[in-house]
Amino acid sequence: MTSRLLMIEDDARLAQMVSAYLGQSGYEVTHAGDGESGLEQLPLLQPELVILDLMMPGIDGLEVCRRIRALPNGLSRVPVLMLTAKGDPMDRIIGLELGADDYLPKPFEPRELLARIRAVLRRRGEAGASPERTTPVLRFGSLEIDRDARMVQVRGQACDLTSYQFDLLVAMAERAGRVLTRDQIMEAVRGRELEAFDRSIDVHIGRIRNAIEDDSKEPKRILTVRGVGYVFAKQQE
């Protein structure tokens, strides 16, 4: 089955090269040359993933990502892989904070882009396939995580998480009470070998806390274990 991808990139030559390469692996790439046209095509195309350039004239990639995450009817949950030509880690952090699922610095090898796309889509497709799974819904007090519907609710209110953040939350919730290092968390979502900037886990955890905690500055559900990693508390303190 062909997977539909939307590439929002102002470099037409790069987009053509990427489209040809990914096409050999069964991906159908639609190219949009700027942020406005990309946002217009998104609801029409309903892609499995968006490849989004950070630096574009007009609406830049950060603003496009922000608008995607504000879209209705499930479109806000489409995975976003952000391309950036900048070396400053802050650009990557901002992108992740706005809801990007992964990032890839330019210039990049097409094989690495393909690997990252596969990893993001695999995380979405295999979410909740843990052998520890016995029920599609995990419940922790007012927090409900529906693995089949890929939905998180707190007191009946839906939480806004990206597909990667959802997978991170499920991985931690399935291991509630266990202290996990960042490497163990990344390995649990099968992204360890592709994640060069491990502090991005901290960014994603911060976003999850903003969504599920009553006070993200004083978290009760996802706790930091200094010098080690994180633990998902079975019982809120």
Coordinates of C-alpha atoms in Angstrom, one line a residue:
M1 CA 0.0 0.0 0.0
T2 CA 1.3 3.4 -1.0
S3 CA 1.7 5.9 1.9
R4 CA 0.9 9.5 1.1
L5 CA 3.4 12.2 2.3
L6 CA 3.2 15.9 2.0
M7 CA 6.5 17.8 1.7
I8 CA 6.3 21.5 2.4
E9 CA 9.6 22.8 1.1
D10 CA 10.6 25.9 -1.0
D11 CA 13.6 24.2 -2.6
A12 CA 12.0 22.6 -5.7
R13 CA 15.1 20.6 -6.6
L14 CA 15.4 19.1 -3.2
A15 CA 11.7 18.2 -3.2
Q16 CA 12.0 16.6 -6.6
M17 CA 15.0 14.5 -5.5
V18 CA 13.2 13.4 -2.3
S19 CA 10.0 12.6 -4.1
A20 CA 11.9 10.4 -6.6
Y21 CA 13.9 8.6 -3.9
L22 CA 10.9 8.0 -1.6
G23 CA 8.8 6.9 -4.5
Q24 CA 11.2 3.9 -5.0
S25 CA 10.2 2.8 -1.5
G26 CA 6.4 3.1 -2.0
Y27 CA 5.8 6.6 -0.8
E28 CA 3.7 9.1 -2.8
V29 CA 5.1 12.6 -2.1
T30 CA 3.0 15.7 -2.9
H31 CA 5.1 18.9 -2.9
A32 CA 3.9 22.3 -1.7
G33 CA 6.3 25.1 -2.3
D34 CA 5.3 27.3 0.7
G35 CA 3.5 27.2 4.0
E36 CA 0.2 28.6 2.8
S37 CA -0.2 26.1 -0.1
G38 CA 0.9 23.2 2.2
L39 CA -1.8 24.1 4.8
E40 CA -4.3 24.2 2.0
Q41 CA -3.4 20.8 0.7
L42 CA -3.3 19.1 4.0
P43 CA -7.0 18.5 4.5
L44 CA -7.4 17.5 0.8
L45 CA -4.5 15.1 0.8
Q46 CA -4.9 13.6 4.3
P47 CA -1.2 12.5 4.4
E48 CA 0.2 9.9 6.7
L49 CA 3.1 12.3 7.5
V50 CA 4.3 15.9 6.7
I51 CA 7.9 16.7 5.9
L52 CA 8.2 20.3 6.8
D53 CA 11.1 22.7 6.1
L54 CA 11.9 25.2 8.9
M55 CA 13.2 28.1 6.8
M56 CA 10.8 29.2 4.2
P57 CA 9.7 32.7 2.9
G58 CA 6.4 34.0 4.1
I59 CA 5.1 31.5 6.7
D60 CA 8.1 29.6 8.2
G61 CA 8.0 26.0 9.3
L62 CA 7.5 26.8 12.9
E63 CA 4.3 28.7 12.2
V64 CA 3.1 26.0 9.8
C65 CA 3.7 23.4 12.6
R66 CA 1.8 25.6 15.1
R67 CA -1.2 25.9 12.7
I68 CA -1.2 22.1 11.9
R69 CA -1.4 21.3 15.6
A70 CA -4.4 23.7 15.9
L71 CA -6.4 22.0 13.0
P72 CA -9.7 20.2 13.8
N73 CA -11.0 16.7 12.9
G74 CA -7.9 14.7 13.7
L75 CA -5.7 16.6 11.2
S76 CA -3.8 18.1 14.2
R77 CA -2.3 14.6 15.0
V78 CA -0.6 14.1 11.6
P79 CA 3.1 13.3 12.3
V80 CA 5.5 16.1 11.4
L81 CA 9.2 15.6 10.5
M82 CA 10.9 19.0 10.4
L83 CA 13.9 19.8 8.2
T84 CA 16.3 22.5 9.4
A85 CA 19.4 24.0 7.9
K86 CA 20.4 25.6 11.2
G87 CA 22.9 24.1 13.7
D88 CA 21.4 25.8 16.7
P89 CA 19.7 23.2 19.0
M90 CA 17.2 25.9 20.0
D91 CA 15.6 25.7 16.6
R92 CA 15.1 22.0 17.1
I93 CA 13.8 22.5 20.7
I94 CA 11.3 25.1 19.5
G95 CA 10.1 22.8 16.7
L96 CA 9.6 19.9 19.2
E97 CA 7.8 22.2 21.6
L98 CA 5.4 23.3 18.8
G99 CA 4.6 19.6 18.2
A100 CA 7.1 18.3 15.6
D101 CA 7.6 14.5 16.0
D102 CA 11.2 14.4 14.8
Y103 CA 13.7 16.6 13.0
L104 CA 16.5 16.2 10.5
P105 CA 19.3 18.8 9.9
K106 CA 20.2 19.7 6.3
P107 CA 22.1 18.6 4.4
F108 CA 20.9 15.0 4.9
E109 CA 21.3 11.6 3.3
P110 CA 18.1 10.4 1.7
R111 CA 18.5 7.1 3.4
E112 CA 18.4 8.7 6.8
L113 CA 15.2 10.6 5.8
L114 CA 13.7 7.4 4.7
A115 CA 14.7 5.7 8.0
R116 CA 13.3 8.5 10.1
I117 CA 10.0 8.4 8.2
R118 CA 9.7 4.7 8.7
A119 CA 10.5 5.1 12.4
V120 CA 7.8 7.7 12.9
L121 CA 5.2 5.8 11.0
R122 CA 6.2 2.5 12.8
R123 CA 5.8 4.2 16.1
R124 CA 2.3 5.2 15.2
G125 CA 1.3 1.8 13.7
E126 CA 2.8 -0.3 16.5
A127 CA 1.7 1.9 19.4
G128 CA 0.4 -0.3 22.2
A129 CA 1.7 -3.5 20.8
S130 CA 3.6 -4.3 24.0
P131 CA 3.3 -7.8 25.4
E132 CA 2.3 -6.2 28.7
R133 CA -0.9 -5.0 27.1
T134 CA -4.1 -6.5 28.4
T135 CA -6.7 -3.8 27.8
P136 CA -6.8 -0.9 25.2
V137 CA -7.5 1.7 27.9
L138 CA -5.1 2.5 30.7
R139 CA -6.6 4.3 33.6
F140 CA -4.8 6.2 36.4
G141 CA -7.3 8.2 38.4
S142 CA -8.6 11.0 36.2
L143 CA -6.2 10.1 33.4
E144 CA -7.3 7.8 30.6
I145 CA -5.1 6.6 27.8
D146 CA -7.0 4.8 25.0
R147 CA -4.3 3.0 22.9
D148 CA -6.7 1.9 20.1
A149 CA -8.2 5.3 19.6
R150 CA -4.9 7.0 20.3
M151 CA -6.6 9.4 22.7
V152 CA -5.7 10.8 26.1
Q153 CA -8.2 12.4 28.4
V154 CA -8.0 14.0 31.8
R155 CA -11.4 14.3 33.6
G156 CA -13.1 13.7 30.3
Q157 CA -11.2 16.4 28.5
A158 CA -9.1 15.4 25.5
C159 CA -5.4 16.2 25.7
D160 CA -3.5 17.6 22.7
L161 CA -0.4 15.4 22.0
T162 CA 1.6 14.6 18.9
S163 CA 1.8 10.9 17.8
Y164 CA 5.4 10.7 19.2
Q165 CA 4.3 12.2 22.6
F166 CA 1.4 9.8 22.7
D167 CA 3.8 6.8 22.2
L168 CA 6.1 8.1 24.8
L169 CA 3.2 8.5 27.3
V170 CA 2.0 4.9 26.6
A171 CA 5.5 3.5 26.9
M172 CA 5.9 5.1 30.3
A173 CA 2.4 4.3 31.5
E174 CA 2.8 0.6 30.6
R175 CA 5.9 0.7 32.9
A176 CA 4.3 2.7 35.7
G177 CA 6.4 2.7 38.9
R178 CA 9.6 1.8 37.1
V179 CA 12.4 4.4 36.8
L180 CA 13.4 4.8 33.1
T181 CA 16.5 6.4 31.6
R182 CA 16.1 8.5 28.5
D183 CA 17.7 5.7 26.5
Q184 CA 15.2 3.2 27.9
I185 CA 12.3 5.5 27.0
M186 CA 13.6 6.0 23.4
E187 CA 14.2 2.3 23.0
A188 CA 10.6 1.6 24.2
V189 CA 9.3 3.7 21.2
R190 CA 11.9 2.2 18.9
G191 CA 13.5 5.5 18.1
R192 CA 16.8 5.2 20.0
E193 CA 19.0 4.6 16.9
L194 CA 17.6 7.7 15.1
E195 CA 17.5 10.2 18.0
A196 CA 20.8 12.1 18.0
F197 CA 19.7 14.8 20.4
D198 CA 18.6 12.9 23.5
R199 CA 17.6 16.1 25.4
S200 CA 14.7 16.3 23.0
I201 CA 13.1 13.7 25.3
D202 CA 13.0 16.3 28.0
V203 CA 11.1 18.7 25.6
H204 CA 8.6 16.0 24.8
I205 CA 8.1 15.1 28.5
G206 CA 7.5 18.8 29.2
R207 CA 4.8 18.9 26.5
I208 CA 3.2 15.8 28.0
R209 CA 3.2 17.3 31.4
N210 CA 1.6 20.5 30.1
A211 CA -1.2 18.3 28.7
I212 CA -1.9 15.9 31.6
E213 CA -0.7 17.5 34.8
D214 CA -2.7 19.9 36.9
D215 CA 0.5 22.0 37.4
S216 CA 3.3 21.1 35.0
K217 CA 5.8 22.9 37.2
E218 CA 4.8 20.6 40.1
P219 CA 4.2 17.3 38.3
K220 CA 2.5 14.5 40.2
R221 CA 2.2 11.9 37.4
I222 CA 5.5 12.0 35.5
L223 CA 8.3 12.6 38.0
T224 CA 12.0 13.4 37.4
V225 CA 14.5 11.2 39.0
R226 CA 17.6 13.4 39.2
G227 CA 20.6 12.0 37.3
V228 CA 18.7 9.0 36.0
G229 CA 15.5 9.8 34.0
Y230 CA 11.8 9.7 34.7
V231 CA 9.1 7.6 36.4
F232 CA 5.4 7.4 35.7
A233 CA 3.8 7.4 39.1
K234 CA 1.1 4.7 39.7
Q235 CA -0.5 6.8 42.3
Q236 CA -0.4 10.6 42.3
E237 CA 1.3 12.1 45.3

